[in-house]
GROMACS .gro file of N, CA and C in nm:
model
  324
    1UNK      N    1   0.084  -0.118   0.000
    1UNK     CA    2   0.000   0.000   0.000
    1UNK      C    3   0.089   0.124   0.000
    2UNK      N    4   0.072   0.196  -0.164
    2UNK     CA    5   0.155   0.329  -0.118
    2UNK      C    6   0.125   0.422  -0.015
    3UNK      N    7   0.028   0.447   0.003
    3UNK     CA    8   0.043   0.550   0.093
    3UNK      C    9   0.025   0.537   0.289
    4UNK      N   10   0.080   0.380   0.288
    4UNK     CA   11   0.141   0.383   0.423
    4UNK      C   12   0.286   0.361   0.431
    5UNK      N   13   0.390   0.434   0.340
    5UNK     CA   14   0.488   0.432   0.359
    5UNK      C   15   0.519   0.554   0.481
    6UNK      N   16   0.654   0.483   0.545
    6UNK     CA   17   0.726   0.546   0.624
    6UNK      C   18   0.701   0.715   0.638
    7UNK      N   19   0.752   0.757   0.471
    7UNK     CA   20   0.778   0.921   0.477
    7UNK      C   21   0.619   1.022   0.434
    8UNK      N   22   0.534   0.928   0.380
    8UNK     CA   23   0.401   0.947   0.409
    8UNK      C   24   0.363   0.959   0.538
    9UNK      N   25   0.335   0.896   0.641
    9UNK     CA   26   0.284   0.857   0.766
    9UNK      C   27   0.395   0.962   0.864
   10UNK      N   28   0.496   0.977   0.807
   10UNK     CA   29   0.554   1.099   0.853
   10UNK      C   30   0.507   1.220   0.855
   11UNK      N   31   0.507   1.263   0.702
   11UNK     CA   32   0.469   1.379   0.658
   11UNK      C   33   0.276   1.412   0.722
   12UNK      N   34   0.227   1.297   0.753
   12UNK     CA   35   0.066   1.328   0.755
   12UNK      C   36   0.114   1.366   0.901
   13UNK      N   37   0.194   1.318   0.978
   13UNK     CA   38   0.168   1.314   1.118
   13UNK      C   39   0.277   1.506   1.164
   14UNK      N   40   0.353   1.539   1.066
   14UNK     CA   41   0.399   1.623   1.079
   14UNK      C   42   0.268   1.776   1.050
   15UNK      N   43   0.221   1.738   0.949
   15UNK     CA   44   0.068   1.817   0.922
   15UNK      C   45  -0.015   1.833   0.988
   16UNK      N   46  -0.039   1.695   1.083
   16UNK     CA   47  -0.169   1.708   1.193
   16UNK      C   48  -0.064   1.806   1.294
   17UNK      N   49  -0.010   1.781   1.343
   17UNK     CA   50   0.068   1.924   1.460
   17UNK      C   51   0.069   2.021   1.382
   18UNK      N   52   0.092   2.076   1.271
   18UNK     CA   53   0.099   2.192   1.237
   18UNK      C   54  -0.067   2.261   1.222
   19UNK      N   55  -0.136   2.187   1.159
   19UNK     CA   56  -0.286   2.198   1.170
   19UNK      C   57  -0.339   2.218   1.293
   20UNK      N   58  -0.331   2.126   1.399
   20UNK     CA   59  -0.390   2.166   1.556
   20UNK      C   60  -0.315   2.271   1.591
   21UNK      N   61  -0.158   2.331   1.585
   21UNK     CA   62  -0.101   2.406   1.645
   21UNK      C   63  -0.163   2.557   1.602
   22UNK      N   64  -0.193   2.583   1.467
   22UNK     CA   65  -0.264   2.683   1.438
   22UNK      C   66  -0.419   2.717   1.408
   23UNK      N   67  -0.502   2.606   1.466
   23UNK     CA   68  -0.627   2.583   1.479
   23UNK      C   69  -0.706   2.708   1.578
   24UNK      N   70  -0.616   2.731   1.657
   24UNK     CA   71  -0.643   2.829   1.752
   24UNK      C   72  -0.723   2.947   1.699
   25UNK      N   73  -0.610   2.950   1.588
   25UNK     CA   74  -0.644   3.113   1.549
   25UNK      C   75  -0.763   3.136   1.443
   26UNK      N   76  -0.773   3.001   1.353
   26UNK     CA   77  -0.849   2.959   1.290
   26UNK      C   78  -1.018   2.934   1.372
   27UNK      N   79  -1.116   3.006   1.293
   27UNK     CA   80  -1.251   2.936   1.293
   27UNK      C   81  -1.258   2.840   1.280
   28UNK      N   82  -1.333   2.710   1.341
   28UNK     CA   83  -1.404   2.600   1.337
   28UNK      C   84  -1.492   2.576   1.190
   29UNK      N   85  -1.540   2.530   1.126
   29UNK     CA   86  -1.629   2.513   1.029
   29UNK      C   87  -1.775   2.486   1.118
   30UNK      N   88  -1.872   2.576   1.095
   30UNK     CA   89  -1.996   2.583   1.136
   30UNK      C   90  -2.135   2.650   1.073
   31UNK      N   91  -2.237   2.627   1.097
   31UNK     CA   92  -2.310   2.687   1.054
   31UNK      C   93  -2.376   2.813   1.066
   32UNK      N   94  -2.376   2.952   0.999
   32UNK     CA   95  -2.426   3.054   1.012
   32UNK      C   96  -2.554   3.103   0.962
   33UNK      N   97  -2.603   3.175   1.048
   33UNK     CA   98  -2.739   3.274   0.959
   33UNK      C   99  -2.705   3.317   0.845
   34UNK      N  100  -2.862   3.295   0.783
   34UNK     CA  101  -2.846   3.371   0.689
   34UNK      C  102  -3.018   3.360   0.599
   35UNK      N  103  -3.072   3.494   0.616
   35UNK     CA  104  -3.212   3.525   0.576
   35UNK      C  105  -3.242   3.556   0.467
   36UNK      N  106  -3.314   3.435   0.358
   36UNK     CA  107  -3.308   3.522   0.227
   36UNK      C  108  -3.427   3.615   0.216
   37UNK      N  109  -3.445   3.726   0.191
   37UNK     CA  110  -3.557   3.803   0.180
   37UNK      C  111  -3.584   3.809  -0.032
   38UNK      N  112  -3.687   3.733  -0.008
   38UNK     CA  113  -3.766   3.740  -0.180
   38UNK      C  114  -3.739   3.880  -0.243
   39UNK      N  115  -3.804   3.968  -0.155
   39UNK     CA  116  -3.824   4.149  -0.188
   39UNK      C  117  -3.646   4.162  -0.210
   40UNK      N  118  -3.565   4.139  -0.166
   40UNK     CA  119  -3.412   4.205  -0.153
   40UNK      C  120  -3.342   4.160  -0.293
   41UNK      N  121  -3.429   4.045  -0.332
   41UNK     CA  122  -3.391   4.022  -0.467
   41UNK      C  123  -3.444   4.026  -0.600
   42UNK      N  124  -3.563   4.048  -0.542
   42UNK     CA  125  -3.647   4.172  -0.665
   42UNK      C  126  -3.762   4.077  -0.704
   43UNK      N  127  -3.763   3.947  -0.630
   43UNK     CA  128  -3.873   3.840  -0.663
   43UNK      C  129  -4.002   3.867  -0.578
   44UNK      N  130  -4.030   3.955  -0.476
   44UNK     CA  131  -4.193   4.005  -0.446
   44UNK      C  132  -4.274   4.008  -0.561
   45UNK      N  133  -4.258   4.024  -0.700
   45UNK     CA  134  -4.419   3.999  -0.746
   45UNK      C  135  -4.429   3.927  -0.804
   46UNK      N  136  -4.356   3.811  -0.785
   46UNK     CA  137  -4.378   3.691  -0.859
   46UNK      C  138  -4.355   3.545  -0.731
   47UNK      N  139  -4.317   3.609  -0.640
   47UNK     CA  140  -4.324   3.531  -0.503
   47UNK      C  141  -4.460   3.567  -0.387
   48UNK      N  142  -4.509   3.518  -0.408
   48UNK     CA  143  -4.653   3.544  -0.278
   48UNK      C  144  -4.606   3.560  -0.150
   49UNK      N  145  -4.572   3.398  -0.122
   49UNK     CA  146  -4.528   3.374   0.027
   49UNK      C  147  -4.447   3.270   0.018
   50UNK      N  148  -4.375   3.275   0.100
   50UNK     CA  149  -4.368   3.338   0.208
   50UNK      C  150  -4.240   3.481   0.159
   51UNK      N  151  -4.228   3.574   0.252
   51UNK     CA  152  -4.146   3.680   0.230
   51UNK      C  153  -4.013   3.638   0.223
   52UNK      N  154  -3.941   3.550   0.296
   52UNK     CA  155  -3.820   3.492   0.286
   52UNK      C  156  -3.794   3.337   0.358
   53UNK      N  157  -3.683   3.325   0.396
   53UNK     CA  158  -3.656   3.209   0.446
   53UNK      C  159  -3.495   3.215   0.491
   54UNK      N  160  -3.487   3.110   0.578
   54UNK     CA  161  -3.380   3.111   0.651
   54UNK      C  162  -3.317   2.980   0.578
   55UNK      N  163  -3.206   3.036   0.493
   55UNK     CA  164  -3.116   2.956   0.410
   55UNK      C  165  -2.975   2.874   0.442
   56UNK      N  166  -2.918   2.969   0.583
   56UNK     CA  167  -2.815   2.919   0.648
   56UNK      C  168  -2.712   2.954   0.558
   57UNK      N  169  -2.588   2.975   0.621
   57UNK     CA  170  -2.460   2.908   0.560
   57UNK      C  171  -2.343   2.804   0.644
   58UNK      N  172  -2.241   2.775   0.499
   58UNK     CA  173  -2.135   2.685   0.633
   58UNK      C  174  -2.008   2.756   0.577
   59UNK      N  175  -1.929   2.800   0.721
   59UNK     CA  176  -1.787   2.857   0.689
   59UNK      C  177  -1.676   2.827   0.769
   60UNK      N  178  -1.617   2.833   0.796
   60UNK     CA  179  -1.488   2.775   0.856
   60UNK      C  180  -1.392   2.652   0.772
   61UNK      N  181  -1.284   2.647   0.872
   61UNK     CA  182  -1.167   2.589   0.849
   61UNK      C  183  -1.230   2.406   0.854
   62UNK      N  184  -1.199   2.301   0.815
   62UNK     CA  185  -1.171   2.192   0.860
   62UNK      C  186  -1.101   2.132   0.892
   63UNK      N  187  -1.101   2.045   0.998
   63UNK     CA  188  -0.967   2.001   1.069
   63UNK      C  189  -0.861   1.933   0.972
   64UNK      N  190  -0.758   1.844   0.962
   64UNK     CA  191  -0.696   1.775   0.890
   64UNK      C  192  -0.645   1.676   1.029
   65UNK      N  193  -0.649   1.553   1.031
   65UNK     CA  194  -0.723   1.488   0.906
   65UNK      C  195  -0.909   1.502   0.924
   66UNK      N  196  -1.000   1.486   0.821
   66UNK     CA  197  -1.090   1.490   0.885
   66UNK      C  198  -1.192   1.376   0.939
   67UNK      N  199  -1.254   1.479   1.099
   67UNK     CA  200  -1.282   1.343   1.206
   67UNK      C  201  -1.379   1.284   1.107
   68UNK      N  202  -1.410   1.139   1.204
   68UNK     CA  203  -1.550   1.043   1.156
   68UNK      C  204  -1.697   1.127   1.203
   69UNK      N  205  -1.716   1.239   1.258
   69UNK     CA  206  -1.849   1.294   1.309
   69UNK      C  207  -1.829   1.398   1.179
   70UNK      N  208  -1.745   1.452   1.103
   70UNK     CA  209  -1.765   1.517   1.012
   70UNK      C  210  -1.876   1.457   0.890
   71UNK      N  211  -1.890   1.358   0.821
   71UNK     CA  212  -1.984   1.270   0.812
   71UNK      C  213  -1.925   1.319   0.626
   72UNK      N  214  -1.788   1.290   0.633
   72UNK     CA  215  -1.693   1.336   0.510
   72UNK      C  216  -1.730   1.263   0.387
   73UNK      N  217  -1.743   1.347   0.246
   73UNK     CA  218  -1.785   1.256   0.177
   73UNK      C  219  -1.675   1.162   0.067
   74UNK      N  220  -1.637   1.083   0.005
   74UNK     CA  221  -1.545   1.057  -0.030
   74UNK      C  222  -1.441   1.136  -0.139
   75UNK      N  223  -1.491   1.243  -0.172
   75UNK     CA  224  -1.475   1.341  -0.246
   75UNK      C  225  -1.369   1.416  -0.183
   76UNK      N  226  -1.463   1.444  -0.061
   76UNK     CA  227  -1.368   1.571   0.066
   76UNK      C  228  -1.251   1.514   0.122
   77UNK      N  229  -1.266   1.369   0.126
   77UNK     CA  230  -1.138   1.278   0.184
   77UNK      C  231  -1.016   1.331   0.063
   78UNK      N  232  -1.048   1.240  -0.038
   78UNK     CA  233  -0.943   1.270  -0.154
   78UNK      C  234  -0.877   1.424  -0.160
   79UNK      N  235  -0.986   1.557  -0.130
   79UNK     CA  236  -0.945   1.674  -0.177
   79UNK      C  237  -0.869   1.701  -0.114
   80UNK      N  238  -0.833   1.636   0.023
   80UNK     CA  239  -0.756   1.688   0.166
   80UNK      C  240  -0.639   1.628   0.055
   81UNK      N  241  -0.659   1.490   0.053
   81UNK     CA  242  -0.495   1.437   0.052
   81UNK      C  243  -0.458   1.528  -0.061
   82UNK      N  244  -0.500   1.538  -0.166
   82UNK     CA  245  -0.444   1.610  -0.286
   82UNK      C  246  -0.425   1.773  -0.230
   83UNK      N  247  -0.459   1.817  -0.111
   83UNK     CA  248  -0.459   1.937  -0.121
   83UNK      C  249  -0.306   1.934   0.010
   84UNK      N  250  -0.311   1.837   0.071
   84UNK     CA  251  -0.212   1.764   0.163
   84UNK      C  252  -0.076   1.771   0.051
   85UNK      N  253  -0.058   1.708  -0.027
   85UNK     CA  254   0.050   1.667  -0.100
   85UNK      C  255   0.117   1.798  -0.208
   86UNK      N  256   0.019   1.872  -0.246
   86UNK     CA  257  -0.003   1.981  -0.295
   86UNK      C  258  -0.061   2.144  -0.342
   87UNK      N  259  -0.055   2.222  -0.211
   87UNK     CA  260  -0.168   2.292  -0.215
   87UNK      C  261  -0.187   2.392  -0.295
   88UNK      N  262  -0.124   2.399  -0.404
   88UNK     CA  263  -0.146   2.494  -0.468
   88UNK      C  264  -0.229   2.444  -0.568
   89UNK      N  265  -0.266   2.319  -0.590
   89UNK     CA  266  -0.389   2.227  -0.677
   89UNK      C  267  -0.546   2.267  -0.663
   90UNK      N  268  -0.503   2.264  -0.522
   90UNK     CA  269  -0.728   2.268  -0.458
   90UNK      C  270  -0.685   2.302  -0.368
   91UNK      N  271  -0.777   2.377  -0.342
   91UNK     CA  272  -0.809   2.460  -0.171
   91UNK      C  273  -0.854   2.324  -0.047
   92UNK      N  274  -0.871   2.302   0.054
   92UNK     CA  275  -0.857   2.272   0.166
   92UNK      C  276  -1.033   2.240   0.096
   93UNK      N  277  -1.066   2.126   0.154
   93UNK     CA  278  -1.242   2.117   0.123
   93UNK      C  279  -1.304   2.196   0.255
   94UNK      N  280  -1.389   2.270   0.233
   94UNK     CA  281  -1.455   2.324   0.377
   94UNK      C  282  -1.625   2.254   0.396
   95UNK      N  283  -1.705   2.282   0.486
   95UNK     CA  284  -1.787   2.191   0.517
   95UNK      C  285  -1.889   2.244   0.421
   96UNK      N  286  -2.032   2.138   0.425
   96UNK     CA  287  -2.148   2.137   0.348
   96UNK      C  288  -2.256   2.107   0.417
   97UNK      N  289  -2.344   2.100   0.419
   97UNK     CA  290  -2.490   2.088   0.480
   97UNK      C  291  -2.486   1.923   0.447
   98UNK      N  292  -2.577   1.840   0.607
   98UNK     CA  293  -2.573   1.727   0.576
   98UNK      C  294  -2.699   1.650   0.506
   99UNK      N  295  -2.782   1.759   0.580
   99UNK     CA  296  -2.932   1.746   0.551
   99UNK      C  297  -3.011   1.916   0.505
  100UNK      N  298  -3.125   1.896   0.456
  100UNK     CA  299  -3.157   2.004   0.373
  100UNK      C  300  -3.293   1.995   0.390
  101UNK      N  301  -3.372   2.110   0.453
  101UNK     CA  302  -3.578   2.073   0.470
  101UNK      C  303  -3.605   2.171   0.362
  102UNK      N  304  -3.703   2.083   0.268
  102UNK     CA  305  -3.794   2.147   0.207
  102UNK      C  306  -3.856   2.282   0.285
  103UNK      N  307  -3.940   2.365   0.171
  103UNK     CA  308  -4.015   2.488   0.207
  103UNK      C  309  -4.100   2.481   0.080
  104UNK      N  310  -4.238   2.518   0.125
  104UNK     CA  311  -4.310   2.521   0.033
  104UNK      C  312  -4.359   2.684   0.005
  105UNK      N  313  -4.343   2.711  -0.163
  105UNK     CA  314  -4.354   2.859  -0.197
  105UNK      C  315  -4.459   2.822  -0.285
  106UNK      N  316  -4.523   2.981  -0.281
  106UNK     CA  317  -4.665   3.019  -0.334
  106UNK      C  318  -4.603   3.135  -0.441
  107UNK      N  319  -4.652   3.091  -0.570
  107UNK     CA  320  -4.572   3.223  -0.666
  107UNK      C  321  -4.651   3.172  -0.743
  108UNK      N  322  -4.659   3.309  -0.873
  108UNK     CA  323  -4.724   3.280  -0.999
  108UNK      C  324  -4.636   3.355  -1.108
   0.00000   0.00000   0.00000
């Protein structure tokens, strides 16, 4: 298996200390407000109801490596290592919504 060599398992374990050591300063990845108002985007006369909705966002850092409660998809795994080995390729994956509730809109 390549990538449990020696200078791999090095290098990951040299990354996780550098990652926790400056985690500090770094935001967490979490979820924020965020209210869409219909009217603010010019859709009131073609939107009835409701007036807006609470859309959320997600921002922050993610840990490296990332935990099992992150609920990571196999995508976000890969982007770390490639972003691990090379970061000037892809940015760091940051988090996503795990689940998503319908809303029901009234428009004509």
């Amino acid at each position: 298996n390549r990538s449990k060599t020696p200078k791999n398992q090095e290098a990951l374990r040299v990354a996780n200390v550098a990652e926790n050591s400056s985690s500090d300063q770094r935001q967490a990845c979490k979820k924020h407000e965020l209210y869409v108002s219909f009217r603010d985007l010019g859709w009131q006369d073609w939107i009835i109801a409701p007036e807006g909705y609470a859309a959320y966002y997600c921002e922050g850092e993610c840990a490296f490596p990332l935990n099992s409660y992150m609920n990571a998809t196999n995508h976000a795994i890969v982007q770390t290592l490639v972003h691990f080995i090379n970061p000037e390729t892809v940015p760091k994956p940051c988090c996503a919504p795990t689940q998503l509730n319908a809303i029901s809109v009234l428009y004509f």
